[in-house]
XYZ file of N, CA and C in Angstrom:
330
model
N 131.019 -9.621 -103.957
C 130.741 -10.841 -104.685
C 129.268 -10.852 -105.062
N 128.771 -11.571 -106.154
C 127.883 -11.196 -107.050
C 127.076 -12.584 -106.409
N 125.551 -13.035 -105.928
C 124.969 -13.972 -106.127
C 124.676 -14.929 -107.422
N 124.409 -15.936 -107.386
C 124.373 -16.976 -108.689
C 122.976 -16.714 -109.448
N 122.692 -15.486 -108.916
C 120.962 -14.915 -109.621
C 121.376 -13.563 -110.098
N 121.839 -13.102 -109.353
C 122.832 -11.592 -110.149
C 123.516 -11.439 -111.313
N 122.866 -10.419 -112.024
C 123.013 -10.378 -113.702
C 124.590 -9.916 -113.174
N 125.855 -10.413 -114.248
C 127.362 -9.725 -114.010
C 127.275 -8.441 -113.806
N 128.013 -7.871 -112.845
C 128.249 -6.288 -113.027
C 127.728 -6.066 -111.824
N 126.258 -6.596 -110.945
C 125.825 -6.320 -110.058
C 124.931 -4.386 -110.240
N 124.213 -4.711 -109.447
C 124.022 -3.120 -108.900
C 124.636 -1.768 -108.940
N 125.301 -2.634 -108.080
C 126.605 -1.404 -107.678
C 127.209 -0.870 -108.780
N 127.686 -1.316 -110.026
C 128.356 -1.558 -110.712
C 127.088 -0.426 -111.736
N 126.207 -0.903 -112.012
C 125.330 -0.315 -112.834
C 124.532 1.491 -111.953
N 124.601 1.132 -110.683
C 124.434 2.877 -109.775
C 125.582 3.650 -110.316
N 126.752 3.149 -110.677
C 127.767 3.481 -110.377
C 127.851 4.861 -111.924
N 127.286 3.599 -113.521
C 126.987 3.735 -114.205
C 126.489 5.732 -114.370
N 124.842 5.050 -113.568
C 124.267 6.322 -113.590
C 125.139 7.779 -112.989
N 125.683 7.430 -112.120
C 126.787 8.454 -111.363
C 127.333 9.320 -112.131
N 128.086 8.598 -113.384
C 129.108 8.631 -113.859
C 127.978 9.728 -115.548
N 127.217 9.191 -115.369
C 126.086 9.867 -116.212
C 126.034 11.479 -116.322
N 125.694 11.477 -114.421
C 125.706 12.840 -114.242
C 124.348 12.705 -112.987
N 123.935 11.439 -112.756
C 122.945 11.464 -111.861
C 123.023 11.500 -110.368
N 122.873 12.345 -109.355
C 122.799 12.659 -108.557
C 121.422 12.137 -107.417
N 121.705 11.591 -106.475
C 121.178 10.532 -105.470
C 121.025 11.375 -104.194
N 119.497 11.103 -103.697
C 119.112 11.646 -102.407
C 118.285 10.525 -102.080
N 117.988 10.347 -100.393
C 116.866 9.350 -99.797
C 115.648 10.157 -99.482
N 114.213 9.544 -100.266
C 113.441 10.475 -100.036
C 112.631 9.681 -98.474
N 112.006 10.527 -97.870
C 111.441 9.731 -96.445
C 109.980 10.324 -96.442
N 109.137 9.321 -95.905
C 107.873 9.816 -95.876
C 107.560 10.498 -94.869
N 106.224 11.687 -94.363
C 106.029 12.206 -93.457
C 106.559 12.078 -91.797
N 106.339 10.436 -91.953
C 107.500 10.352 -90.088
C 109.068 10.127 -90.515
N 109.789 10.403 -91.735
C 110.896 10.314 -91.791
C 111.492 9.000 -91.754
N 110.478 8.309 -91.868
C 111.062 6.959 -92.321
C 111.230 6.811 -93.962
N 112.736 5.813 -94.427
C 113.290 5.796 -95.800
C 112.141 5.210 -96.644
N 111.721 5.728 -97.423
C 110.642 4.962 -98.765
C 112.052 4.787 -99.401
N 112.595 6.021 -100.397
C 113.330 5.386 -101.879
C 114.484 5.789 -101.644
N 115.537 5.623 -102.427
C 116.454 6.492 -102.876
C 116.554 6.823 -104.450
N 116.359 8.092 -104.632
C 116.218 8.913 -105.938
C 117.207 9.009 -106.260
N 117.496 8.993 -107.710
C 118.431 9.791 -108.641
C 117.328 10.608 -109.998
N 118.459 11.416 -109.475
C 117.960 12.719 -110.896
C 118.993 13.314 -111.496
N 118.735 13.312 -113.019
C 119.297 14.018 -114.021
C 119.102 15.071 -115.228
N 118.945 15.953 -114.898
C 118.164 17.010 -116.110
C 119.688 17.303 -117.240
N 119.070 16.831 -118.582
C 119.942 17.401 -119.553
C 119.338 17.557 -120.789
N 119.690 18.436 -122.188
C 119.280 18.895 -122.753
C 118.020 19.404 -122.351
N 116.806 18.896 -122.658
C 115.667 19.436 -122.688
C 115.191 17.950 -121.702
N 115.182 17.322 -121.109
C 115.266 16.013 -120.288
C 115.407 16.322 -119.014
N 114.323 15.739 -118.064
C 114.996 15.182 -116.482
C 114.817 13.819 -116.771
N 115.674 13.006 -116.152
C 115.889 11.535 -115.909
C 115.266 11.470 -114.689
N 114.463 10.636 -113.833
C 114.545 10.007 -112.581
C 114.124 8.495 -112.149
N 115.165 7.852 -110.851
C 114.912 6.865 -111.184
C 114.767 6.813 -109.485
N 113.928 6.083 -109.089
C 113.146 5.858 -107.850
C 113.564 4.226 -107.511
N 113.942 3.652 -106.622
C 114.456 2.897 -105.919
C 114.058 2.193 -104.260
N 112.918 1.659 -104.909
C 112.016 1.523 -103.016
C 112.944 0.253 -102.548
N 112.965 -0.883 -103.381
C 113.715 -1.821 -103.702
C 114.186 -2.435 -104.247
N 115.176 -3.686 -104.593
C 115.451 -4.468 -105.237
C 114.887 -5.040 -106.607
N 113.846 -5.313 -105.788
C 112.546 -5.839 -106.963
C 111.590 -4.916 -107.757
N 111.853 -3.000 -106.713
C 110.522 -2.538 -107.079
C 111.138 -1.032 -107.639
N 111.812 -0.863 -108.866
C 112.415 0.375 -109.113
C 111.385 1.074 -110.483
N 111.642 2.334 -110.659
C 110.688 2.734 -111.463
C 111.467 3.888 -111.936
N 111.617 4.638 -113.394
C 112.214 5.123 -113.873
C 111.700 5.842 -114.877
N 112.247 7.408 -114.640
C 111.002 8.345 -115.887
C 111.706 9.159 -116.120
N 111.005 9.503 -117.583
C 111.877 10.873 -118.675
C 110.682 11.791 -118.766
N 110.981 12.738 -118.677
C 109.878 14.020 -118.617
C 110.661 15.192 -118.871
N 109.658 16.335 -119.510
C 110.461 17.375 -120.002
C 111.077 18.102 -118.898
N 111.840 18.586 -119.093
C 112.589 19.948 -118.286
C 111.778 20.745 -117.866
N 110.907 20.899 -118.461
C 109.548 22.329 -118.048
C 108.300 21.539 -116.427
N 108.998 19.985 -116.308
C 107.898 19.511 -115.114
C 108.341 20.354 -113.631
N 107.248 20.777 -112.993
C 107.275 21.182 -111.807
C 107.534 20.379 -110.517
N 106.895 19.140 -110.745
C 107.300 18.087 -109.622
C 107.883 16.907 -110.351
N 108.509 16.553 -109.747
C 109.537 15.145 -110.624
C 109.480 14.072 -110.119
N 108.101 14.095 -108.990
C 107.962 13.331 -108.341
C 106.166 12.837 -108.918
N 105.762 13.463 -109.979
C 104.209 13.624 -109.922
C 104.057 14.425 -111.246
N 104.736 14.028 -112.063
C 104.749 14.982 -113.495
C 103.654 14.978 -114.355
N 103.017 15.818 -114.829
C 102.074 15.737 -115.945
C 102.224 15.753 -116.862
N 103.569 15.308 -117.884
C 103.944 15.024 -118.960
C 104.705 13.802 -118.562
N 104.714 12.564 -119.429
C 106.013 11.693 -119.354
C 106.104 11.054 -120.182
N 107.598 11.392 -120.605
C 107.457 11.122 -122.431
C 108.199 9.438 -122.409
N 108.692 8.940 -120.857
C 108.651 7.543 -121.469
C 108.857 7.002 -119.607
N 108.667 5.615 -119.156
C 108.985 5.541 -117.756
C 108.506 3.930 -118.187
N 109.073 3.374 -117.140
C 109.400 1.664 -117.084
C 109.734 1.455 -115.437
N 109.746 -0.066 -115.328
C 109.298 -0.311 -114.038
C 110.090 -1.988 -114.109
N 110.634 -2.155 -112.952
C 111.025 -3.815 -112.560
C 111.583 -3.919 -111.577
N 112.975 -4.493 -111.961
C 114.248 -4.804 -110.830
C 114.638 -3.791 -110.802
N 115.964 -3.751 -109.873
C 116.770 -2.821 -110.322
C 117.734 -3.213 -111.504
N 118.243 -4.085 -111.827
C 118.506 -4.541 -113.318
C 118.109 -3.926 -114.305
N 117.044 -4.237 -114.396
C 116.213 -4.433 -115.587
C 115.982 -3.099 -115.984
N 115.672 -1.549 -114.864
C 115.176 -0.126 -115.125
C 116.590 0.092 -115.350
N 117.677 -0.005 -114.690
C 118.723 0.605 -115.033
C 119.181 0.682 -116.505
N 118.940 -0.984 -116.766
C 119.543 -1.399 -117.942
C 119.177 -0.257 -118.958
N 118.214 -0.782 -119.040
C 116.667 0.560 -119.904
C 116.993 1.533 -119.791
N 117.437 2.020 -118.613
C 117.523 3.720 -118.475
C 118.904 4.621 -119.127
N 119.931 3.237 -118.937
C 121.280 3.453 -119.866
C 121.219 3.606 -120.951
N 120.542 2.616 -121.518
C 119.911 2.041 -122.932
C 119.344 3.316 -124.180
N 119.011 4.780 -123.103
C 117.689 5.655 -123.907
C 118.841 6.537 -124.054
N 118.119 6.958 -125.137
C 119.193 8.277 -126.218
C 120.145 9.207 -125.368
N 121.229 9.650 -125.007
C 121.300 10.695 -124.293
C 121.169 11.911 -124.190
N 120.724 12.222 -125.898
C 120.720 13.834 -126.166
C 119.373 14.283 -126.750
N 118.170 13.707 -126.295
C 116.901 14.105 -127.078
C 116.188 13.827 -126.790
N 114.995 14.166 -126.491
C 113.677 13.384 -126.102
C 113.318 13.064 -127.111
N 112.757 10.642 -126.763
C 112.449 10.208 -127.299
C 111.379 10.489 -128.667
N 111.807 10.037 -129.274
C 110.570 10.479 -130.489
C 111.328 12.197 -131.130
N 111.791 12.542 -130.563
C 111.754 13.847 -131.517
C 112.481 14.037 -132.500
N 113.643 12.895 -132.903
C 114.056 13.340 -134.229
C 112.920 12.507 -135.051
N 112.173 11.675 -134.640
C 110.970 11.518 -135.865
C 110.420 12.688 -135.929
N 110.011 13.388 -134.742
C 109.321 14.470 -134.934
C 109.853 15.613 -135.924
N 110.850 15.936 -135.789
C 111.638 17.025 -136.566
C 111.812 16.307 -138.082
N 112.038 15.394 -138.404
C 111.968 14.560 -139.407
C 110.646 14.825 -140.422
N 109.448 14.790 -139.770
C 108.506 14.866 -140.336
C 107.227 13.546 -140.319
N 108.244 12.646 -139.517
C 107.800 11.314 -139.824
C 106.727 10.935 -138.179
């Protein structure tokens, strides 16, 4: 059951989403092994997806090329957003699935 502040669909409903994407979920833990996030990651076409999950209120979500070495600390990021968990998911559903942002302007000319 959904709280009277809970966008319809809930969480669950929208993790479920990403799953179904192709995104794949691990708990990352800091040095004493206590839980910070739970990650999801998705690399496709020329794209990794990741979306970081400390909490409720505090999720954060990034597109970076395929060529990044850490996906945790990337030195390229061609787009990343930050809120609820609502709100990044929404967004993160929301982005193209087959291209990094901007590049059919790019190929375009425009």
């Amino acid at each position: 059951m959904t709280s009277s502040g809970e966008p319809e669909g809930g969480y669950e409903a929208r993790l479920l989403r990403l799953v179904a994407r192709g995104f794949q979920f691990v708990q990352s833990s800091d040095a004493a092994g206590e839980p910070e996030a739970i990650v999801g990651v998705r690399g496709h076409d020329n794209v990794i997806d990741v979306i970081q999950l400390e909490s409720e209120d505090h999720v954060v979500a990034t597109r970076m090329p395929s060529s990044e070495e850490n996906i945790y600390r990337p030195n390229t990021i061609l787009w990343r957003t930050s809120g609820t968990v609502y709100e990044v998911i929404d967004r993160l559903l929301a982005l193209p699935d087959d291209h990094t942002p901007g590049s059919l302007l790019v190929a375009a000319g425009s």
